Coordinates of C-alpha atoms and ligand atoms in Angstrom, one line a residue:
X1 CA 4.7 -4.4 27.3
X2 CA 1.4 -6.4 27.4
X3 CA -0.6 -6.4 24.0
X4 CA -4.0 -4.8 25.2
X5 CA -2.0 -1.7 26.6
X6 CA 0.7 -1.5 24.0
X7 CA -2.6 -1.3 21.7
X8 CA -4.4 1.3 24.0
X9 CA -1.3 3.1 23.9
X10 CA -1.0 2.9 20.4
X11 CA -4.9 4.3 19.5
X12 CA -4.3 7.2 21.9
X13 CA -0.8 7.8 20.2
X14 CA -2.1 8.3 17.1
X15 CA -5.0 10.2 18.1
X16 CA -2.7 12.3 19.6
X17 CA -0.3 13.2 16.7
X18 CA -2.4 15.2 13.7
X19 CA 0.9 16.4 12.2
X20 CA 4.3 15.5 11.9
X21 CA 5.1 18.0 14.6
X22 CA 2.6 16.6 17.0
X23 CA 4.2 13.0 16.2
X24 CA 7.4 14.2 16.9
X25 CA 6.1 15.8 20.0
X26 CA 4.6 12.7 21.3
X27 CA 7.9 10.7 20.3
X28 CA 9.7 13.7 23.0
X29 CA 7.2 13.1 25.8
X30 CA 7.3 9.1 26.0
X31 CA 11.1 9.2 25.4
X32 CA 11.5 12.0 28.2
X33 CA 9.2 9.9 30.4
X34 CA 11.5 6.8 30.1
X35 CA 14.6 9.2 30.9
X36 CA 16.3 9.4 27.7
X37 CA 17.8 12.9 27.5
X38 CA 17.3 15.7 24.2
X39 CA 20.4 16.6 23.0
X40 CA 20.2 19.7 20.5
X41 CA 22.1 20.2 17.4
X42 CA 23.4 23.1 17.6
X43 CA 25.4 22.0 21.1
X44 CA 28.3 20.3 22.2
X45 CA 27.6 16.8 22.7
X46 CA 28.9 14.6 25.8
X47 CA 27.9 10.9 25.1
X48 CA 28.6 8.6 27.7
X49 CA 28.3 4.5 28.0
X50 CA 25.2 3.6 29.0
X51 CA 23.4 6.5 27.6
X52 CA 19.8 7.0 26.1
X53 CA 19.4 10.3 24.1
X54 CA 17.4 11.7 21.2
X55 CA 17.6 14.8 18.7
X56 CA 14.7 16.4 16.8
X57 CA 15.2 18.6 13.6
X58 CA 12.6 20.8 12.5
X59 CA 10.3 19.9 15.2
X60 CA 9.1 17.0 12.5
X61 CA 12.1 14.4 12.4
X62 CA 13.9 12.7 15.4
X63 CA 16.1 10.3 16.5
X64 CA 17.1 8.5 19.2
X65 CA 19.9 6.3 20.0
X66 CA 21.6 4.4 23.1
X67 CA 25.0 3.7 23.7
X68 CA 25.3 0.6 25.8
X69 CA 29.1 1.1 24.5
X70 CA 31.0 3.5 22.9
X71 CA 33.1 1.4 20.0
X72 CA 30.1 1.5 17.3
X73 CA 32.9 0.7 14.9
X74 CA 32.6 -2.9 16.4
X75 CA 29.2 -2.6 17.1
X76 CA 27.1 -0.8 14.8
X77 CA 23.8 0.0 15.3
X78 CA 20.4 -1.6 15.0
X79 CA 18.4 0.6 13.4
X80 CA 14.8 1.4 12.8
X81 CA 13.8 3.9 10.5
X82 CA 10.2 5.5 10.1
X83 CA 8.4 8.7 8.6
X84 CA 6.4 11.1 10.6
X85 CA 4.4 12.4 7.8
X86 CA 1.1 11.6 6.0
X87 CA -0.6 12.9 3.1
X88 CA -3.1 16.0 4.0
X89 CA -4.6 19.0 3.0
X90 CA -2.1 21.9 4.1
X91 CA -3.2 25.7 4.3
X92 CA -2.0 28.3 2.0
X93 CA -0.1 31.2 3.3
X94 CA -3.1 33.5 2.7
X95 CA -5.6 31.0 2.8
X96 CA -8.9 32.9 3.4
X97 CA -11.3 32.0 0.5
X98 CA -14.5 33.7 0.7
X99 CA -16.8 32.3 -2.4
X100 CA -21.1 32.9 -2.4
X101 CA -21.5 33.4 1.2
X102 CA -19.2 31.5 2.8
X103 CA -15.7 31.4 4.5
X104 CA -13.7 28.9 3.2
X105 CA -9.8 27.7 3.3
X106 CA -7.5 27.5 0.5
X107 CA -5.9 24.0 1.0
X108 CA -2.6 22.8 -1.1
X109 CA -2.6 19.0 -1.6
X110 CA 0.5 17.5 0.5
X111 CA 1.7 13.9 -1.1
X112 CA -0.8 11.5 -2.4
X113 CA -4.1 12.1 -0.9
X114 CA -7.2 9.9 -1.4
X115 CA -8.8 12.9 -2.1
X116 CA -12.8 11.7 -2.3
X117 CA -12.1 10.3 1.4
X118 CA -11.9 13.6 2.8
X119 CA -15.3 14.9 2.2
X120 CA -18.1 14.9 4.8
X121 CA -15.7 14.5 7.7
X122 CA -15.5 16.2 10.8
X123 CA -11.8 18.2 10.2
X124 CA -9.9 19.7 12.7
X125 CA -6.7 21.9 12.4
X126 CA -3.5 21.5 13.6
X127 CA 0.2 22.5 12.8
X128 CA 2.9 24.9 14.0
X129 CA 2.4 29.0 14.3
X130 CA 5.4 30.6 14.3
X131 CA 5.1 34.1 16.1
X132 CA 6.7 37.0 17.6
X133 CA 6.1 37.6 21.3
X134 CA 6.2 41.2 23.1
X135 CA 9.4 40.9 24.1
X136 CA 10.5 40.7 20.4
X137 CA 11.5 36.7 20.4
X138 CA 10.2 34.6 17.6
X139 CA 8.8 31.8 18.6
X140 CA 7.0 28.5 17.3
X141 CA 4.2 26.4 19.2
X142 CA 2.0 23.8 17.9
X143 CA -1.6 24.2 18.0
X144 CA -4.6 21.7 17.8
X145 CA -8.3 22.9 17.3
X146 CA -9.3 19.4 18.6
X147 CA -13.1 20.3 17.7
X148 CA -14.5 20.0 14.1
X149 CA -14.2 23.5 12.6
X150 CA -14.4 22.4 9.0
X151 CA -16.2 20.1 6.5
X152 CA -15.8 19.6 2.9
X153 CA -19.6 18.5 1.8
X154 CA -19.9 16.2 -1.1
X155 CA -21.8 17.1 -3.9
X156 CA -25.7 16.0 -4.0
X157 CA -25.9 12.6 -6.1
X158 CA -28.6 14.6 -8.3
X159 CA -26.3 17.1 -9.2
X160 CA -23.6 14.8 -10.9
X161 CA -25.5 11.4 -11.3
X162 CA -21.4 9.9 -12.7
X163 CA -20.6 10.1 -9.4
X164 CA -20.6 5.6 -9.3
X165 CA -19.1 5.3 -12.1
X166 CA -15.8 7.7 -11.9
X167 CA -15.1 10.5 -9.1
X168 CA -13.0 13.3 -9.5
X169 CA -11.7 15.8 -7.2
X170 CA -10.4 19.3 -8.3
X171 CA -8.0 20.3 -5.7
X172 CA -8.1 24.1 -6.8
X173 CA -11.6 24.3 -6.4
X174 CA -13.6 21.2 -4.9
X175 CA -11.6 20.1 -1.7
X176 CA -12.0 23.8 -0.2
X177 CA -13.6 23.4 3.4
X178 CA -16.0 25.2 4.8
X179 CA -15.2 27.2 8.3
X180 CA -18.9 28.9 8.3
X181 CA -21.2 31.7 7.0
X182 CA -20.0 35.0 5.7
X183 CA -22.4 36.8 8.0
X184 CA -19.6 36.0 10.7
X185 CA -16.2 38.3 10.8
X186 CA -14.0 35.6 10.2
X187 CA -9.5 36.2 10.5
X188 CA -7.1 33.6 10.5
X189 CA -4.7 35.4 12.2
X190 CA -7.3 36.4 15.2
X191 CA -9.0 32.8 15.3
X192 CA -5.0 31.3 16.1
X193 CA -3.9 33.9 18.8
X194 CA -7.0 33.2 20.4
X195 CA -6.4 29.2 20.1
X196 CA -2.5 30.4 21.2
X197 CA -3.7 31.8 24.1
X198 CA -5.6 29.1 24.8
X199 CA -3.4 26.1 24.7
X200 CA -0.1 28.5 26.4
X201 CA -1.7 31.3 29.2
X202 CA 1.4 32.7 29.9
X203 CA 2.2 33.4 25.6
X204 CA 2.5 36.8 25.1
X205 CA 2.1 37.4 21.5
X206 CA 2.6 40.2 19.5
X207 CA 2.2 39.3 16.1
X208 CA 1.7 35.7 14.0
X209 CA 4.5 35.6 11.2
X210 CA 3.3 32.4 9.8
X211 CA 2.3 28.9 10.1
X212 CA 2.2 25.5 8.9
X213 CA -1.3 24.1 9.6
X214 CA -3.0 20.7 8.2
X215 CA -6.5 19.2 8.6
X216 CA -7.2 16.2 10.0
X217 CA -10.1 14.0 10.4
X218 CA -11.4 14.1 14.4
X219 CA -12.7 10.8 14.4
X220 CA -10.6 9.0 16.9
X221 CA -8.8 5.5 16.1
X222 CA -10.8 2.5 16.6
X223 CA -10.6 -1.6 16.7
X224 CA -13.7 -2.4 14.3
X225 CA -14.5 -5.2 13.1
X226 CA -16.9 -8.3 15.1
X227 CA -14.2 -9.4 16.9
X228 CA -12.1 -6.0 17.2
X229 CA -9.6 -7.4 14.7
X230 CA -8.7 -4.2 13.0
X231 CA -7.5 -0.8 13.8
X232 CA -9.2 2.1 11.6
X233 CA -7.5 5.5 11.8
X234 CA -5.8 8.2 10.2
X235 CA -2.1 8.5 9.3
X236 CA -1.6 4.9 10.1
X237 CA 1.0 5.6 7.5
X238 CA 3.4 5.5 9.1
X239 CA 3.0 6.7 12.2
X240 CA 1.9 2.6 13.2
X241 CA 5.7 2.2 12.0
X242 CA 6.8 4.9 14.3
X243 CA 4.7 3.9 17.2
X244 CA 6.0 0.0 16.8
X245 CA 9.9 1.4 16.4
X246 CA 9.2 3.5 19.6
X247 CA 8.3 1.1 21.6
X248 CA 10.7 -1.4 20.7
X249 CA 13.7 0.8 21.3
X250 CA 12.1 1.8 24.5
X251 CA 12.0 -2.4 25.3
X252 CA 15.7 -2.8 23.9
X253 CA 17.8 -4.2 26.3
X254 CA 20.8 -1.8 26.5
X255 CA 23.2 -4.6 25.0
X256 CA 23.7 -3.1 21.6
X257 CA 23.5 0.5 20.1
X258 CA 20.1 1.0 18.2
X259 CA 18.5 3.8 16.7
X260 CA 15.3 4.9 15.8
X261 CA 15.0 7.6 12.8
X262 CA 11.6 9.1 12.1
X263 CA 11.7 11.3 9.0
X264 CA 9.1 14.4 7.8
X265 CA 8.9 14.7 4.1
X266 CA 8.7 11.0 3.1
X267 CA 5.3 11.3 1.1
X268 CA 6.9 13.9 -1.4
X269 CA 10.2 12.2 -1.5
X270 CA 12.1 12.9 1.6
X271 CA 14.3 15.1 -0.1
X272 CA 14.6 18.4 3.0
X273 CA 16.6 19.3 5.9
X274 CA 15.1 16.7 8.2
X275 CA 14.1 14.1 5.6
X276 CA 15.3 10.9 4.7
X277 CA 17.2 12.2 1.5
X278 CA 18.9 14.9 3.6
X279 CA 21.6 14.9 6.4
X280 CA 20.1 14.1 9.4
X281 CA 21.0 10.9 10.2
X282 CA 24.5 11.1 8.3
X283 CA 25.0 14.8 10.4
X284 CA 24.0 12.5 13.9
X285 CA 26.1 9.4 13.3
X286 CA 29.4 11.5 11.9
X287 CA 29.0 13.4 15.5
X288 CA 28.9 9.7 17.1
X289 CA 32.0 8.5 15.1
X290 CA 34.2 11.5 14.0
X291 CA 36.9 9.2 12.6
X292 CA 36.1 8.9 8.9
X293 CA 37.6 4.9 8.8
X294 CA 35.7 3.8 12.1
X295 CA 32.6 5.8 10.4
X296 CA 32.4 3.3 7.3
X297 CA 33.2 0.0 9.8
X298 CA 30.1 1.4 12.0
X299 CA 28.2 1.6 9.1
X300 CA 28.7 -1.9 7.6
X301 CA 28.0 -4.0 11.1
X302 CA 24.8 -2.1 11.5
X303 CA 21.7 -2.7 9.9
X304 CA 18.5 -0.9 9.0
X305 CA 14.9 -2.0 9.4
X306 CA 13.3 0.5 7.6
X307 CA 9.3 0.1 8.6
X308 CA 6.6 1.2 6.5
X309 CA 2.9 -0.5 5.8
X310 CA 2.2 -2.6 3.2
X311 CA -0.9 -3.4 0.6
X312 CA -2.5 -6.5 2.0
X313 CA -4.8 -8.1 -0.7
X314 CA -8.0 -6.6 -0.5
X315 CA -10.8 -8.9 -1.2
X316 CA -12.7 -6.9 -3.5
X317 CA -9.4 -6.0 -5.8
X318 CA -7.6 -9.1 -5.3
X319 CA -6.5 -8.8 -8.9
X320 CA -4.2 -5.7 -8.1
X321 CA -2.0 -8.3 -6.4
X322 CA 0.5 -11.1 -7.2
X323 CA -1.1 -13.9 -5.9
X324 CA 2.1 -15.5 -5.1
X325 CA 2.6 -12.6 -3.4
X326 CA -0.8 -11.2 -1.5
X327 CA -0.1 -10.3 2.0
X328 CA -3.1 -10.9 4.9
X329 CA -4.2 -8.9 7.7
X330 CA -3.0 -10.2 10.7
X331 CA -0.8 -12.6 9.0
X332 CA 2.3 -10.3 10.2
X333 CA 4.9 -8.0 8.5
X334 CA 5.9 -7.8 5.3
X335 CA 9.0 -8.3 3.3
X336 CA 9.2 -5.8 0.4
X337 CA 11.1 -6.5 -2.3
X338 CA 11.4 -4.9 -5.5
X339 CA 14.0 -6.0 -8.4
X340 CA 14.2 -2.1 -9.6
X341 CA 15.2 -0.9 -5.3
X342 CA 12.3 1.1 -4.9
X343 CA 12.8 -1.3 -2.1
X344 CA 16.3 -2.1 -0.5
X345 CA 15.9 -5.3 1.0
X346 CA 18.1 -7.8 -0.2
X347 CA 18.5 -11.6 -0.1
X348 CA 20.9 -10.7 3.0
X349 CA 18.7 -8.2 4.9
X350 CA 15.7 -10.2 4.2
X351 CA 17.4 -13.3 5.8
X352 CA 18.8 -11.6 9.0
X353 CA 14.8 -10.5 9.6
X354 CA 13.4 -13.9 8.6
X355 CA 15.4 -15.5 11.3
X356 CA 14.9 -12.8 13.9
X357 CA 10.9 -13.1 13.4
X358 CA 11.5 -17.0 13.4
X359 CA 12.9 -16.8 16.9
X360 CA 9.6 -14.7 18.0
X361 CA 7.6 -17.3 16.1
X362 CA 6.4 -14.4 14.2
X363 CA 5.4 -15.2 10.2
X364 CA 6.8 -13.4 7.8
X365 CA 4.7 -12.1 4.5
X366 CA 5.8 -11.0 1.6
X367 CA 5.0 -8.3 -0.8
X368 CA 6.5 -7.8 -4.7
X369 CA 4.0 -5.7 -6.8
X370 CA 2.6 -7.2 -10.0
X371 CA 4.9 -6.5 -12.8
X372 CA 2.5 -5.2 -14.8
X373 CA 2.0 -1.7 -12.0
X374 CA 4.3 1.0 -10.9
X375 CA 5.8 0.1 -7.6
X376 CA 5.6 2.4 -4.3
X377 CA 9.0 3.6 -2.6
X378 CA 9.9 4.3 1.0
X379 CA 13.0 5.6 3.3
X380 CA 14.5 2.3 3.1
X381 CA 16.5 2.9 -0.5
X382 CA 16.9 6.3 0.3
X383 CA 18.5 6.5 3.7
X384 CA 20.6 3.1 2.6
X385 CA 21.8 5.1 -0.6
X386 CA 22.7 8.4 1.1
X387 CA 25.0 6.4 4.0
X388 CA 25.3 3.1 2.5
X389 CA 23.6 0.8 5.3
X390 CA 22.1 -2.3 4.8
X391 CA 18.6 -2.5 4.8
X392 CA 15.3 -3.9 4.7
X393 CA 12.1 -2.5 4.0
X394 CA 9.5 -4.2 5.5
X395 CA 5.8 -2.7 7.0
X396 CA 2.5 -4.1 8.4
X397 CA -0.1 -4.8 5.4
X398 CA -2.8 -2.0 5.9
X399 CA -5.9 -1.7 3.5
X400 CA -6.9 1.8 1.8
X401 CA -3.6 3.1 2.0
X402 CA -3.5 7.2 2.0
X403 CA -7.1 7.4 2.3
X404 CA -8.1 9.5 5.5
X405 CA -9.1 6.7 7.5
X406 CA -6.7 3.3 6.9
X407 CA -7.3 -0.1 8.1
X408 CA -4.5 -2.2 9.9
X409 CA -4.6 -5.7 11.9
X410 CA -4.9 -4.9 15.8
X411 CA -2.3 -8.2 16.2
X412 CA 0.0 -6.9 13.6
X413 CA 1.5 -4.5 15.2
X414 CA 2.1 -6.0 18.2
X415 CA 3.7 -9.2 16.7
X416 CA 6.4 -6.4 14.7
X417 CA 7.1 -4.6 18.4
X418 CA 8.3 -8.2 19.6
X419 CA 10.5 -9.3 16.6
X420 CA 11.7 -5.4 16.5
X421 CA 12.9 -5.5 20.3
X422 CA 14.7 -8.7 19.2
X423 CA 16.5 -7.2 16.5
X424 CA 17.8 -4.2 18.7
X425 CA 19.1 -6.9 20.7
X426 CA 20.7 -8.9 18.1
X427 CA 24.3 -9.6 18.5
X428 CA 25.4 -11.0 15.1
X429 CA 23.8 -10.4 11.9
X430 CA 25.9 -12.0 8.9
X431 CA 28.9 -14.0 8.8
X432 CA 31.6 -12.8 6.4
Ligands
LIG501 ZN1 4.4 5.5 4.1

């Protein structure tokens, strides 16, 4: 794929996926597009050589796999792992608020949100609705607003003249938005059947049960910067990981099985029915290799590049870094490595990558936190300690990480897709 169209392609992705479910949703239309065929869980599956398929669960977590050839015990897999999630601000069940004359939303904070980057932004609202039709089914759909239906407003400088020097956010009662005056009848209920309707004609609903809506920011991702350097959207992390992993499993060669995983849940600890800390990927590849013995083999010749961004040294914080250890923008992925396995790369995982990005002529960064801060985590340990795969955690450095606009490097991305593809098509990794 050419770089100015796999970047097109990557802005409209991400503009296109306001929720896990929307990710996942776009992840189903490009693999369907290229032919790979959805296999459900709660089927028989009939895997054939030469196959491309994929599997969601919850609507929020997928993966997809292709079986060039059937003995994974002798192949293993190349994998690429991802998260579909991002922190937001997620609806309560009964979230109508109605304070001094206005209708409002009761938000819950989801993972760790920048909160003060949320205000005075156009929001939208997207999610799943889940809904039983006339004929008495019970139903789910996403839905997308698309327009800007909400705002938080800051608070006047003159009415809390700290704000320079230390910002708080209350997320009981400051991070509320605002739908519109109370002169207006405003339901939840009413304002999604009519967006229902809407976005599915034929939808004959009865009643909404309940939902899982987020708000999102409706400024679409950019390039910025004087020579269009960098990419500034939302939820770059991770869904610039799963974009990247997409594409390169969509480029892999058919010589060797890879995967691509994409977990919900990773920004609260993966620990749920489709996250990384649950069965999903154990539940797929046991259905791949029922034999318990050929199961373990399979899992020790694969490996695991588990992709999520990185802190590149920002210039006006460069002492929260290591400066041995300060990744650039545009400077290429990062290694991350962490004595304590927040991070699972090791010296073997790391080595396997460093080669593979060498034959791209791709550099290679690396990222260890300063030992005097708390370190991040990521899939990587987590999905290499629930099936024992070896892994590396690596991810693009980004700037402003978890606020509601991130910045990335618009060559970045493209540079991972190359070395990526390589790896799916990577015949040996070490020698025992
Ligand atoms: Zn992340």
């Amino acid at each position: 794929m050419e770089f100015s169209y796999f970047n097109d392609a990557l802005l409209s992705f991400l503009h296109s996926s306001p929720t896990p479910f929307h990710a996942t949703d776009s992840m189903r239309n490009a693999l369907l597009k290229e032919g790979f065929v959805e296999l459900l869980e709660e089927d028989n599956w009939v895997i054939e050589e030469g196959g491309r398929y994929f599997v969601t669960r919850n609507e929020s977590s997928l993966i997809a796999f292709t079986t060039p050839q059937l003995s994974f015990s002798q192949s293993g897999w190349r994998m690429i792992g991802a998260h579909t999630d991002s922190p937001c601000l997620k609806l309560k069940p009964n979230a109508q608020v109605d304070r001094f004359g206005y209708h409002q939303l009761g938000v819950e904070v989801y993972g760790g949100v920048l909160l003060h980057t949320w205000l005075d932004r156009d929001l939208s609202i997207a999610g799943r609705v889940t809904l039983k039709t006339r004929s008495g089914d019970i139903v789910s759909r996403l839905v997308d607003f698309k327009d800007p239906i909400a705002v938080v407003p800051n608070l006047a400088i003159h009415l809390n003249r700290q704000a320079n020097e230390g910002f708080s956010v209350n997320p009981q009662e400051e991070i509320l938005p605002i739908l519109c005056g109370a002169e207006n009848d405003f339901d939840l209920h009413t304002l999604l059947i009519s967006q229902l309707q809407k976005q599915y004609t034929d939808l004959d609903i009865d009643v909404i049960l309940d939902f899982e809506l987020s708000l999102y920011d409706t400024q679409p991702a950019a390039l910025v910067g004087l020579h269009k350097e960098y990419i500034c959207s939302a939820r770059l992390d991770n869904l610039l990981s799963c974009y990247v992993g997409l594409q390169a499993l969509l480029s892999s060669d058919l010589q060797r099985p890879s995967l691509l995983i994409c977990t919900d849940h990773e920004e609260i600890g993966s620990l749920s029915a489709c996250g990384a800390n649950g069965p999903f990927l154990d539940d797929v590849l046991r259905r791949l290799t029922p034999n318990p013995e050929l199961y373990v083999q399979a899992i020790q010749r694969s490996m695991l590049v588990s992709a999520d961004n990185a802190h590149g040294l920002h210039p006006n914080y460069a002492h929260k870094h290591d400066k041995n250890h300060a990744p650039a923008i545009n400077k290429g992925a990062v290694i991350k490595v962490n004595a304590n396995q927040r991070y699972a790369t090791n010296s073997e995982t790391a080595s396997i990558y460093r080669d593979i990005a060498a034959e791209e002529n791709y550099q290679v960064q690396c990222f260890v936190v300063r030992s005097d801060m708390a370190c991040g985590s990521t899939i990587g340990p987590i999905t290499s300690g629930e099936i024992g795969v070896p892994t590396i955690d690596i991810g693009l450095p980004t700037f402003g990480m978890h606020s509601i606009r991130e910045l990335a490097g618009s060559r970045d991305a493209y540079g991972l897709y190359k070395v990526l593809t390589r790896f799916t098509q990577r015949e040996k990794l070490m020698t025992r």
